[in-house]
């Protein structure tokens, strides 16, 4: 028992100095490619087994009290015109559950809606909203609405600048 | 990995509340935080579905048969006595009985768990609780792991066998209301931290538990209607086809993973705080096991 406890202390002190690291009580295998682990319950066993999760979630803040990494604050995007976005690629990203997944929350014209927390995204083609505005909403909508439920795709590094440009072009093309 | 896991748990115990002294890092909160009540009747102000599931033995069959409305029963139609099916939870209960009796041959396991004169009766209804000897608030599964380890047995928090023992212990409180006191001391502190955590946004998508469980009750998410957070803990550990037996902390891991939040280890202080908060929201509601969920 004793050496284990000592091991625990050492690990903790090592982790505490690095604010960029995930907390010590996260389900993580630092040596795996996708460090995040998912539990696997094995019948008639006193041990919980672990499997690699399909995506590495360690870069973002957790709920742990030991997690000292701040959430990125609401951020103004550095939007640099012209748009240089491809609406077809944007549509693909909007439908892709692993990337934008905008369809999970937004009703998009002409797309079958899976049904959940909905908001209509349409009429941008006629509305004449600026590209910079739309870009900012995708990059970090907290700037416009501090209590938004929409993820800050740009500020959190979930989508790249080019992906946000493509999405902006797509949104601006919606009838 | 095994060592990692154990050190993680020990860490929580050892580091104690060092984090409580430092200023917390910036987080977005899902605001406003409603006036939750540390009793199941608080749902009358949140989802208002409580009248539909208040009495499990007299649920409305019409709601249960309607896929658009059955969420209003808070899935209680999958608990006994309404649910008469034999499922994996029953096998787990047998396994739990066998393990418990083996561990408790000399009576030390029960004593370590804190079973008094009444034995296991009512024990489940008093967890989580503050344990003087451990110096922190702990859930039943954490104590099972601790007390098994004291006898040289490994029953990791979240493992099938740990949850099976937890289920067996819960079965002695069948029909007895949850009764935890979060009005003072370390339990109140844990409740307050848990309430805050429930509204703290985290992860890749910046979601809080409350983004779904408080703001979007009744909405369809990933094919399930979201139900009220009131009255949830009394059917745990629960039988789920893909998990065999899922403890409450494993359910939190699942919700974390599903929303792009790096999950924590079962027994971690944050999950325990959330458990205290959710258990307080089940105060007054009877334990009912074994239950199943989709």
Short mmCIF file of C-alpha atoms in Angstrom, two decimals, chain A residues 74-175:
data_model
loop_
_atom_site.label_atom_id
_atom_site.label_comp_id
_atom_site.label_asym_id
_atom_site.label_seq_id
_atom_site.Cartn_x
_atom_site.Cartn_y
_atom_site.Cartn_z
CA UNK A 74 -15.10 35.21 -25.08
CA UNK A 75 -12.97 36.26 -28.03
CA UNK A 76 -13.32 38.70 -30.90
CA UNK A 77 -12.29 36.88 -34.09
CA UNK A 78 -9.57 38.29 -36.33
CA UNK A 79 -11.62 38.08 -39.49
CA UNK A 80 -9.65 39.01 -42.55
CA UNK A 81 -11.70 39.58 -45.76
CA UNK A 82 -12.32 38.49 -48.46
CA UNK A 83 -14.22 35.41 -47.36
CA UNK A 84 -12.51 32.73 -49.52
CA UNK A 85 -15.06 30.12 -48.38
CA UNK A 86 -16.59 27.18 -50.22
CA UNK A 87 -20.31 26.72 -49.41
CA UNK A 88 -20.31 23.06 -50.52
CA UNK A 89 -17.48 22.22 -48.15
CA UNK A 90 -19.26 24.29 -45.51
CA UNK A 91 -22.41 22.23 -45.90
CA UNK A 92 -20.38 19.04 -45.43
CA UNK A 93 -18.86 20.38 -42.21
CA UNK A 94 -22.30 21.46 -40.97
CA UNK A 95 -23.60 17.90 -41.41
CA UNK A 96 -20.54 16.11 -40.03
CA UNK A 97 -21.09 14.99 -36.41
CA UNK A 98 -17.32 14.96 -35.84
CA UNK A 99 -16.82 18.58 -36.99
CA UNK A 100 -19.49 21.33 -37.08
CA UNK A 101 -22.55 19.22 -36.36
CA UNK A 102 -24.62 22.40 -36.78
CA UNK A 103 -27.55 20.17 -37.79
CA UNK A 104 -27.75 18.92 -34.19
CA UNK A 105 -29.12 22.30 -33.13
CA UNK A 106 -30.15 24.11 -36.29
CA UNK A 107 -32.86 23.45 -38.81
CA UNK A 108 -31.12 23.84 -42.16
CA UNK A 109 -33.28 24.31 -45.25
CA UNK A 110 -33.54 21.18 -47.39
CA UNK A 111 -32.01 18.90 -44.75
CA UNK A 112 -33.87 16.26 -42.75
CA UNK A 113 -33.83 17.39 -39.14
CA UNK A 114 -32.90 14.84 -36.48
CA UNK A 115 -34.79 16.81 -33.87
CA UNK A 116 -33.38 18.47 -30.77
CA UNK A 117 -32.59 21.96 -29.46
CA UNK A 118 -33.62 23.80 -32.58
CA UNK A 119 -33.11 27.17 -34.19
CA UNK A 120 -33.79 28.04 -37.79
CA UNK A 121 -30.86 29.16 -39.90
CA UNK A 122 -32.24 30.56 -43.09
CA UNK A 123 -32.73 33.59 -45.26
CA UNK A 124 -29.13 34.79 -44.93
CA UNK A 125 -28.89 35.17 -48.69
CA UNK A 126 -31.59 37.84 -48.55
CA UNK A 127 -30.73 39.33 -45.15
CA UNK A 128 -27.50 41.05 -46.07
CA UNK A 129 -25.73 40.33 -42.78
CA UNK A 130 -21.97 40.86 -43.04
CA UNK A 131 -19.60 37.92 -43.45
CA UNK A 132 -17.70 39.22 -40.42
CA UNK A 133 -20.85 38.92 -38.28
CA UNK A 134 -21.58 35.35 -39.35
CA UNK A 135 -17.90 34.40 -38.98
CA UNK A 136 -17.91 35.78 -35.42
CA UNK A 137 -21.06 33.82 -34.49
CA UNK A 138 -19.36 30.56 -35.46
CA UNK A 139 -15.97 31.57 -34.07
CA UNK A 140 -17.36 32.62 -30.68
CA UNK A 141 -20.99 33.57 -30.24
CA UNK A 142 -20.45 34.40 -26.56
CA UNK A 143 -19.35 37.85 -27.75
CA UNK A 144 -22.89 38.51 -29.07
CA UNK A 145 -24.75 36.47 -26.42
CA UNK A 146 -22.86 35.66 -23.18
CA UNK A 147 -25.40 32.96 -22.27
CA UNK A 148 -25.44 31.25 -25.65
CA UNK A 149 -25.61 27.47 -25.82
CA UNK A 150 -23.70 27.45 -29.11
CA UNK A 151 -20.13 26.14 -28.79
CA UNK A 152 -17.32 28.67 -29.48
CA UNK A 153 -15.95 26.67 -32.40
CA UNK A 154 -13.07 29.04 -33.18
CA UNK A 155 -12.03 30.17 -29.70
CA UNK A 156 -11.94 26.53 -28.53
CA UNK A 157 -9.95 25.32 -31.53
CA UNK A 158 -12.71 22.91 -32.55
CA UNK A 159 -12.78 24.19 -36.14
CA UNK A 160 -9.98 25.73 -38.21
CA UNK A 161 -10.14 29.19 -39.70
CA UNK A 162 -10.71 27.74 -43.18
CA UNK A 163 -13.54 25.54 -41.90
CA UNK A 164 -15.22 28.60 -40.37
CA UNK A 165 -14.80 30.47 -43.67
CA UNK A 166 -16.46 27.56 -45.51
CA UNK A 167 -19.30 27.49 -42.99
CA UNK A 168 -19.77 31.24 -43.26
CA UNK A 169 -20.05 30.90 -47.04
CA UNK A 170 -22.58 28.10 -46.57
CA UNK A 171 -24.72 30.04 -44.06
CA UNK A 172 -24.64 33.13 -46.33
CA UNK A 173 -25.90 30.97 -49.22
CA UNK A 174 -29.02 29.79 -47.36
CA UNK A 175 -32.25 30.98 -48.96
#
